[in-house]
Amino acid sequence: MSAPFVIIGAGQAAAQAAVSLRAEGYGGEIVMLGDETHLPYQRPPLSKAFLAGEMSADRLELKAPNFYPDSGIDVRLGTRAVRLLPAEKAVETDGGIRIPYERALIATGTRARALPVPGADLQGVFSIRTIDDVARFRAAAQAGAKLVIVGGGYIGLEVAAKANKMGLDVTVVEGQPRVLARVACEDISRYAAGLQLAHGVRVLTATGVATLTGTDRVSGVELSTGAVLPADLVLSAVGAVPNVELAAEAGLAIENGIKVDAAARTSDPCIFAAGDVASFPSALYGRRIRLESVQNAIDQAKAAAKSMLGGAVAYDPVPWFWSDQYDTKLQIAGLLDGFERTETEGDVAAGRFCVRYFAGERPIAVCSVNDPRSHMLARRALAAPLAQGSAA
């Protein structure tokens, strides 16, 4: 009897990989290891509807609880993989159990980047990456409480919007000259900041955080200017770090995540990786990329499952993302790194427009605000070079 396929992680990519292995006809044993106590669930609502209490925990679940046993998928929750042993083709858990594998998939995702200032370990300082994180935050987030969000990226602004509607007094502090500086042009940044200001959220840009003040519990945020913002709660939203430690300690190649090829295969031919933790070669963008998005987690997991079974795979997607803030939906197709110019179309004042990004004359990305048609057209247009390349 052959060893099982072992999936390390129990998030979106892990669940999709298990589903796809069965869909591809794999009838062997599948073991999924998850260090949380929750069945695989979707994470985007954590900073949106779930945070605001508009969605229950059971609605976050990707599959009904009986799906996994009915499909012969052995999900072991509250179980952390602590060692990957490629020479022995085994995974060791925190309970000291060694699980042999025929193929292993690493889908360990990311964790919140630590806020690198004194006082970050005080009570009342939060990050949002898991259901339990949100539960703790909501328990402390009483109406009227002063919340300081450190980081003006997508997560920071999404939480600001929901916290504002929950009755909190919200201030966003961003070290860059504008919000969304790493992921959007000035037009989008200006619109996003204006949206927050219009709802009463204070936005401080080009402002660093020196320290968090308080004894046992946070009471304030001292800024790089020397000013101190009173704070009952602080949310750290300064990005994420891929969970590569298990792979690195096993000797797998690491390059901005676990390095995989277009077939989701790591430097060990029996070990694969998918989702937020994996970096892969993109022919479309001519470089290695790592994507933190639901669609990548789903699609790369499908590719990994097929590859694990010996199928021919050449994964090279058009990346796309979205962000909901108040009644505004921001959708992004492509990657805008290295853009040289932009073109804005539509009515910015009315909050329905798109921004096209170009490297020379080549379109590389489109950001759409309340304009789903431009988003879908952009995804098709950006995929065209891939289709032409395949045809050639």
Coordinates of C-alpha atoms in Angstrom, one line a residue:
M1 CA 0.0 0.0 0.0
S2 CA 1.4 3.3 -1.0
A3 CA 1.9 6.3 1.4
P4 CA -0.6 9.1 1.4
F5 CA -0.5 12.4 -0.2
V6 CA 0.1 14.8 2.7
I7 CA -1.1 18.5 2.5
I8 CA 0.6 20.8 5.1
G9 CA -1.8 23.6 5.8
A10 CA -5.6 23.8 5.9
G11 CA -6.4 27.1 4.1
Q12 CA -7.9 27.9 0.7
A13 CA -5.0 26.3 -1.3
A14 CA -4.9 23.2 0.9
A15 CA -8.6 22.6 0.6
Q16 CA -8.7 23.2 -3.1
A17 CA -5.8 20.8 -3.6
A18 CA -7.6 18.1 -1.8
V19 CA -10.8 18.7 -3.8
S20 CA -8.8 18.7 -7.1
L21 CA -6.9 15.5 -6.3
R22 CA -10.3 13.8 -5.9
A23 CA -11.6 15.5 -9.1
E24 CA -8.5 14.3 -11.0
G25 CA -9.3 10.8 -10.0
Y26 CA -6.8 10.2 -7.2
G27 CA -8.3 7.5 -4.9
G28 CA -5.5 7.1 -2.4
E29 CA -5.3 8.5 1.1
I30 CA -5.1 12.2 1.6
V31 CA -4.0 13.7 5.0
M32 CA -4.4 17.4 5.7
L33 CA -2.6 19.0 8.6
G34 CA -3.9 22.3 10.0
D35 CA -2.6 24.1 13.0
E36 CA -5.8 26.0 13.6
T37 CA -8.9 24.3 15.1
H38 CA -11.2 25.4 12.3
L39 CA -12.0 23.5 9.1
P40 CA -10.6 25.3 6.0
Y41 CA -12.3 28.7 5.6
Q42 CA -12.1 31.8 3.3
R43 CA -10.0 34.6 4.7
P44 CA -11.0 37.7 2.7
P45 CA -14.2 38.3 4.7
L46 CA -12.2 38.4 7.9
S47 CA -11.4 42.1 7.3
K48 CA -14.8 42.8 5.8
A49 CA -18.2 41.2 6.5
F50 CA -17.0 38.8 9.2
L51 CA -15.3 41.5 11.2
A52 CA -18.5 43.6 11.2
G53 CA -20.6 40.6 12.3
E54 CA -22.4 40.5 8.9
M55 CA -21.2 36.9 8.2
S56 CA -21.2 34.0 10.6
A57 CA -18.3 31.7 11.1
D58 CA -20.0 28.7 9.5
R59 CA -20.5 30.8 6.3
L60 CA -16.8 31.2 6.0
E61 CA -16.3 27.4 5.7
L62 CA -15.2 26.4 2.2
K63 CA -16.9 23.0 2.5
A64 CA -19.6 21.5 4.8
P65 CA -18.0 19.6 7.7
N66 CA -19.1 16.2 6.3
F67 CA -17.5 16.8 2.9
Y68 CA -14.0 15.8 4.2
P69 CA -14.9 12.4 5.8
D70 CA -17.3 11.7 2.9
S71 CA -14.5 12.3 0.4
G72 CA -11.9 10.3 2.3
I73 CA -9.9 13.3 3.3
D74 CA -8.3 12.9 6.8
V75 CA -8.2 16.5 8.2
R76 CA -6.2 16.7 11.4
L77 CA -6.9 20.1 13.0
G78 CA -4.8 21.6 15.8
T79 CA -1.9 19.7 14.3
R80 CA 1.3 21.6 13.3
A81 CA 3.9 20.1 11.0
V82 CA 7.2 20.9 12.7
R83 CA 9.6 19.0 10.5
L84 CA 9.7 18.0 6.8
L85 CA 12.1 15.1 6.2
P86 CA 12.7 14.7 2.4
A87 CA 15.2 11.9 2.7
E88 CA 12.7 9.8 4.6
K89 CA 9.7 11.2 2.7
A90 CA 7.9 11.9 6.0
V91 CA 6.4 14.8 7.9
E92 CA 6.8 15.1 11.7
T93 CA 4.0 16.8 13.7
D94 CA 4.1 18.7 17.0
G95 CA 2.7 15.5 18.6
G96 CA 5.8 13.6 17.7
I97 CA 4.0 11.6 15.0
R98 CA 5.8 10.9 11.7
I99 CA 3.5 10.6 8.7
P100 CA 5.1 9.1 5.5
Y101 CA 4.1 10.6 2.2
E102 CA 4.3 9.7 -1.5
R103 CA 3.8 13.3 -2.4
A104 CA 3.6 16.4 -0.1
L105 CA 2.1 19.8 -0.8
I106 CA 3.1 22.8 1.3
A107 CA 0.3 25.3 1.6
T108 CA 1.2 27.1 4.8
G109 CA 0.3 30.6 3.6
T110 CA 1.5 33.7 5.4
R111 CA 1.4 35.3 8.8
A112 CA 1.1 38.9 9.8
R113 CA 4.3 40.8 9.8
A114 CA 5.3 41.9 13.3
L115 CA 5.1 45.5 14.1
P116 CA 8.8 46.4 14.6
V117 CA 8.4 48.9 17.4
P118 CA 8.6 48.8 21.2
G119 CA 5.3 48.0 22.9
A120 CA 4.0 45.8 20.0
D121 CA 3.5 43.0 22.6
L122 CA 1.1 45.0 24.8
Q123 CA -2.5 43.9 25.3
G124 CA -4.8 45.7 23.0
V125 CA -2.5 45.3 20.0
F126 CA -4.0 43.1 17.3
S127 CA -3.4 41.7 13.8
I128 CA -6.1 40.1 11.6
R129 CA -5.1 36.8 9.9
T130 CA -7.4 34.2 11.4
I131 CA -10.9 33.7 12.8
D132 CA -9.6 33.7 16.3
D133 CA -7.8 37.0 15.6
V134 CA -11.1 38.6 14.6
A135 CA -13.0 37.2 17.5
R136 CA -10.4 38.7 19.9
F137 CA -10.5 42.0 18.1
R138 CA -14.3 42.2 18.0
A139 CA -14.6 41.4 21.8
A140 CA -12.4 44.5 22.5
A141 CA -13.9 46.8 19.8
Q142 CA -16.5 48.6 21.8
A143 CA -18.3 51.6 20.1
G144 CA -16.5 54.8 20.9
A145 CA -13.1 53.1 21.4
K146 CA -10.1 54.8 19.8
L147 CA -8.5 52.5 17.2
V148 CA -5.2 53.3 15.5
I149 CA -4.5 51.3 12.4
V150 CA -0.8 51.1 11.5
G151 CA -0.6 50.5 7.8
G152 CA -2.6 52.0 4.9
G153 CA -2.7 49.1 2.6
Y154 CA -5.8 47.0 1.6
I155 CA -6.2 45.3 5.0
G156 CA -5.8 48.5 6.9
L157 CA -8.3 50.4 4.9
E158 CA -10.8 47.6 4.8
V159 CA -10.7 47.3 8.6
A160 CA -10.9 51.1 8.9
A161 CA -14.1 51.1 6.9
K162 CA -15.8 48.3 9.0
A163 CA -14.5 49.6 12.3
N164 CA -15.9 53.1 11.4
K165 CA -19.3 51.5 10.7
M166 CA -19.0 49.7 14.1
G167 CA -18.8 53.0 15.8
L168 CA -15.1 53.1 16.6
D169 CA -13.0 56.3 16.4
V170 CA -10.5 55.4 13.7
T171 CA -7.1 56.8 12.7
V172 CA -4.9 55.3 10.0
V173 CA -1.2 55.9 10.1
E174 CA 0.9 55.2 7.0
G175 CA 4.6 55.7 6.7
Q176 CA 4.6 56.1 2.9
P177 CA 3.6 59.5 1.3
R178 CA 0.2 58.1 0.4
V179 CA -2.1 55.1 1.2
L180 CA -1.9 52.1 -1.1
A181 CA 1.5 53.5 -2.2
R182 CA 2.9 50.0 -3.0
V183 CA 0.0 48.8 -4.9
A184 CA -1.7 51.7 -6.7
C185 CA -1.1 55.0 -8.5
E186 CA -1.7 58.4 -7.1
D187 CA -5.3 58.7 -8.5
I188 CA -6.4 55.5 -6.7
S189 CA -4.5 56.4 -3.5
R190 CA -6.1 59.9 -3.5
Y191 CA -9.6 58.4 -4.0
A192 CA -9.1 55.8 -1.3
A193 CA -7.9 58.3 1.2
G194 CA -10.7 60.7 0.3
L195 CA -13.3 57.9 0.9
Q196 CA -12.0 57.3 4.4
L197 CA -11.9 61.0 5.2
A198 CA -15.5 61.4 3.9
H199 CA -16.6 58.9 6.5
G200 CA -14.8 60.5 9.4
V201 CA -11.6 58.4 9.5
R202 CA -8.4 60.3 10.0
V203 CA -5.6 59.4 7.7
L204 CA -2.0 60.4 8.5
T205 CA 0.5 59.7 5.7
A206 CA 4.3 60.1 5.6
T207 CA 4.2 59.4 9.3
G208 CA 6.1 56.6 11.1
V209 CA 5.4 55.0 14.4
A210 CA 8.1 55.2 17.1
T211 CA 6.6 53.2 19.9
L212 CA 3.4 52.0 21.5
T213 CA 2.9 53.4 24.9
G214 CA 1.3 51.8 27.9
T215 CA 2.1 49.6 30.9
D216 CA 0.3 46.3 30.5
R217 CA -2.2 47.5 27.9
V218 CA -1.7 49.9 25.0
S219 CA -2.7 53.5 25.7
G220 CA -1.2 55.4 22.9
V221 CA 0.8 55.5 19.7
E222 CA 3.8 57.8 19.7
L223 CA 4.5 59.0 16.1
S224 CA 7.8 59.8 14.5
T225 CA 6.8 63.4 14.8
G226 CA 6.8 63.1 18.6
A227 CA 3.0 63.4 18.8
V228 CA 1.1 60.8 20.7
L229 CA -2.3 59.5 19.5
P230 CA -4.5 58.1 22.3
A231 CA -5.4 54.5 21.6
D232 CA -7.6 51.9 23.2
L233 CA -6.8 49.5 20.4
V234 CA -4.0 49.2 17.8
L235 CA -4.3 47.1 14.7
S236 CA -1.0 46.2 13.0
A237 CA -1.6 46.0 9.2
V238 CA 1.9 46.2 7.9
G239 CA 1.9 43.3 5.5
A240 CA 2.5 39.5 5.6
V241 CA 5.4 37.1 5.7
P242 CA 5.3 33.7 3.9
N243 CA 5.6 30.7 6.2
V244 CA 8.7 29.2 4.6
E245 CA 10.5 28.0 7.7
L246 CA 9.5 24.3 7.4
A247 CA 10.6 24.2 3.8
A248 CA 13.8 26.1 4.4
E249 CA 14.8 23.8 7.3
A250 CA 14.2 20.9 4.9
G251 CA 16.7 22.3 2.5
L252 CA 14.2 23.4 -0.2
A253 CA 15.0 26.4 -2.4
I254 CA 13.6 29.7 -1.1
E255 CA 13.2 32.8 -3.2
N256 CA 10.6 35.3 -1.9
G257 CA 8.6 32.3 -0.7
I258 CA 9.1 28.6 -1.5
K259 CA 10.6 28.5 -5.0
V260 CA 8.5 26.3 -7.4
D261 CA 8.5 25.8 -11.1
A262 CA 5.5 26.3 -13.4
A263 CA 4.2 22.9 -12.3
A264 CA 4.2 23.9 -8.6
R265 CA 7.1 21.6 -7.9
T266 CA 9.8 22.6 -5.4
S267 CA 13.5 21.7 -5.6
D268 CA 12.5 18.3 -4.3
P269 CA 10.5 16.4 -7.1
C270 CA 8.2 14.8 -4.5
I271 CA 7.3 18.1 -2.7
F272 CA 5.0 20.8 -4.1
A273 CA 3.9 24.2 -2.9
A274 CA 0.9 26.4 -3.7
G275 CA -0.8 29.6 -2.6
D276 CA 0.5 32.6 -0.7
V277 CA 3.7 30.8 0.3
A278 CA 4.9 29.9 -3.2
S279 CA 6.8 32.0 -5.7
F280 CA 6.7 30.9 -9.4
P281 CA 8.0 32.0 -12.7
S282 CA 5.7 34.2 -14.7
A283 CA 6.3 34.3 -18.5
L284 CA 3.7 37.1 -18.7
Y285 CA 5.7 39.4 -16.4
G286 CA 9.2 38.0 -17.1
R287 CA 10.1 37.4 -13.5
R288 CA 9.4 35.2 -10.5
I289 CA 6.3 36.4 -8.5
R290 CA 4.5 35.4 -5.3
L291 CA 0.8 36.3 -5.1
E292 CA -1.3 36.7 -2.0
S293 CA -4.8 36.3 -3.4
V294 CA -7.7 33.9 -3.3
Q295 CA -7.7 33.3 -7.0
N296 CA -4.0 32.3 -7.0
A297 CA -4.6 30.0 -4.1
I298 CA -7.4 28.2 -5.9
D299 CA -5.8 28.1 -9.4
Q300 CA -2.3 27.2 -8.3
A301 CA -3.7 24.5 -6.0
K302 CA -5.6 23.0 -9.0
A303 CA -2.3 23.1 -11.0
A304 CA -0.4 21.5 -8.1
A305 CA -2.9 18.7 -7.8
K306 CA -2.7 17.8 -11.4
S307 CA 1.1 18.0 -11.3
M308 CA 1.3 15.8 -8.2
L309 CA -0.5 13.1 -10.3
G310 CA 2.0 13.4 -13.1
G311 CA 0.0 15.7 -15.4
A312 CA 1.5 18.4 -17.6
V313 CA 1.1 21.8 -16.0
A314 CA 2.3 25.3 -17.0
Y315 CA 0.8 27.7 -14.5
D316 CA 1.1 31.4 -15.6
P317 CA -2.0 33.3 -14.5
V318 CA -3.1 36.9 -14.9
P319 CA -3.2 38.0 -11.3
W320 CA -6.3 39.7 -10.0
F321 CA -7.4 41.0 -6.6
W322 CA -10.2 43.0 -5.0
S323 CA -10.9 45.2 -2.0
D324 CA -14.2 46.3 -0.5
Q325 CA -14.3 49.6 1.4
Y326 CA -17.7 51.1 2.4
D327 CA -19.8 50.8 -0.8
T328 CA -16.8 50.9 -3.1
K329 CA -15.3 47.9 -4.8
L330 CA -11.7 48.2 -6.1
Q331 CA -10.6 45.5 -8.5
I332 CA -7.1 45.0 -9.8
A333 CA -6.1 43.0 -12.9
G334 CA -2.4 42.4 -13.4
L335 CA 0.7 43.7 -11.6
L336 CA 1.6 47.3 -11.8
D337 CA 5.2 47.0 -10.6
G338 CA 7.4 49.0 -13.0
F339 CA 4.7 51.0 -14.7
E340 CA 5.9 54.1 -16.5
R341 CA 2.6 55.9 -17.2
T342 CA -1.1 55.7 -16.5
E343 CA -4.4 56.6 -18.2
T344 CA -7.5 57.4 -16.2
E345 CA -10.9 56.8 -17.8
G346 CA -14.4 57.4 -16.4
D347 CA -15.8 59.8 -13.8
V348 CA -13.5 60.0 -10.7
A349 CA -15.8 62.5 -8.9
A350 CA -18.7 60.0 -9.3
G351 CA -16.6 57.2 -8.0
R352 CA -16.7 55.1 -11.2
F353 CA -13.5 54.9 -13.2
C354 CA -10.5 52.9 -14.1
V355 CA -6.7 53.5 -14.3
R356 CA -4.7 51.7 -16.9
Y357 CA -1.0 51.1 -16.2
F358 CA 1.6 50.9 -19.0
A359 CA 5.3 49.9 -19.3
G360 CA 6.1 51.7 -22.5
E361 CA 3.2 51.0 -24.7
R362 CA 2.5 47.6 -23.1
P363 CA -0.5 47.5 -20.8
I364 CA 0.4 45.6 -17.6
A365 CA -2.4 46.3 -15.2
V366 CA -5.8 48.0 -14.7
C367 CA -7.3 49.2 -11.4
S368 CA -11.1 49.6 -11.6
V369 CA -13.3 51.5 -9.1
N370 CA -16.9 50.4 -9.1
D371 CA -16.4 49.5 -12.8
P372 CA -16.6 45.7 -13.1
R373 CA -16.8 45.8 -16.9
S374 CA -13.4 47.4 -17.3
H375 CA -12.0 44.8 -14.8
M376 CA -13.3 41.9 -16.8
L377 CA -12.1 43.4 -20.1
A378 CA -8.7 44.0 -18.6
R379 CA -8.3 40.4 -17.5
R380 CA -9.1 39.2 -21.0
A381 CA -6.8 41.7 -22.6
L382 CA -3.9 40.9 -20.3
A383 CA -4.4 37.2 -20.9
A384 CA -4.2 37.6 -24.7
P385 CA -0.4 37.4 -24.9
L386 CA -0.5 34.1 -23.0
A387 CA -3.1 32.7 -25.4
Q388 CA -1.1 33.9 -28.4
G389 CA 2.0 32.4 -27.0
S390 CA 0.2 29.0 -26.5
A391 CA -1.1 29.1 -30.0
A392 CA 2.3 29.8 -31.4

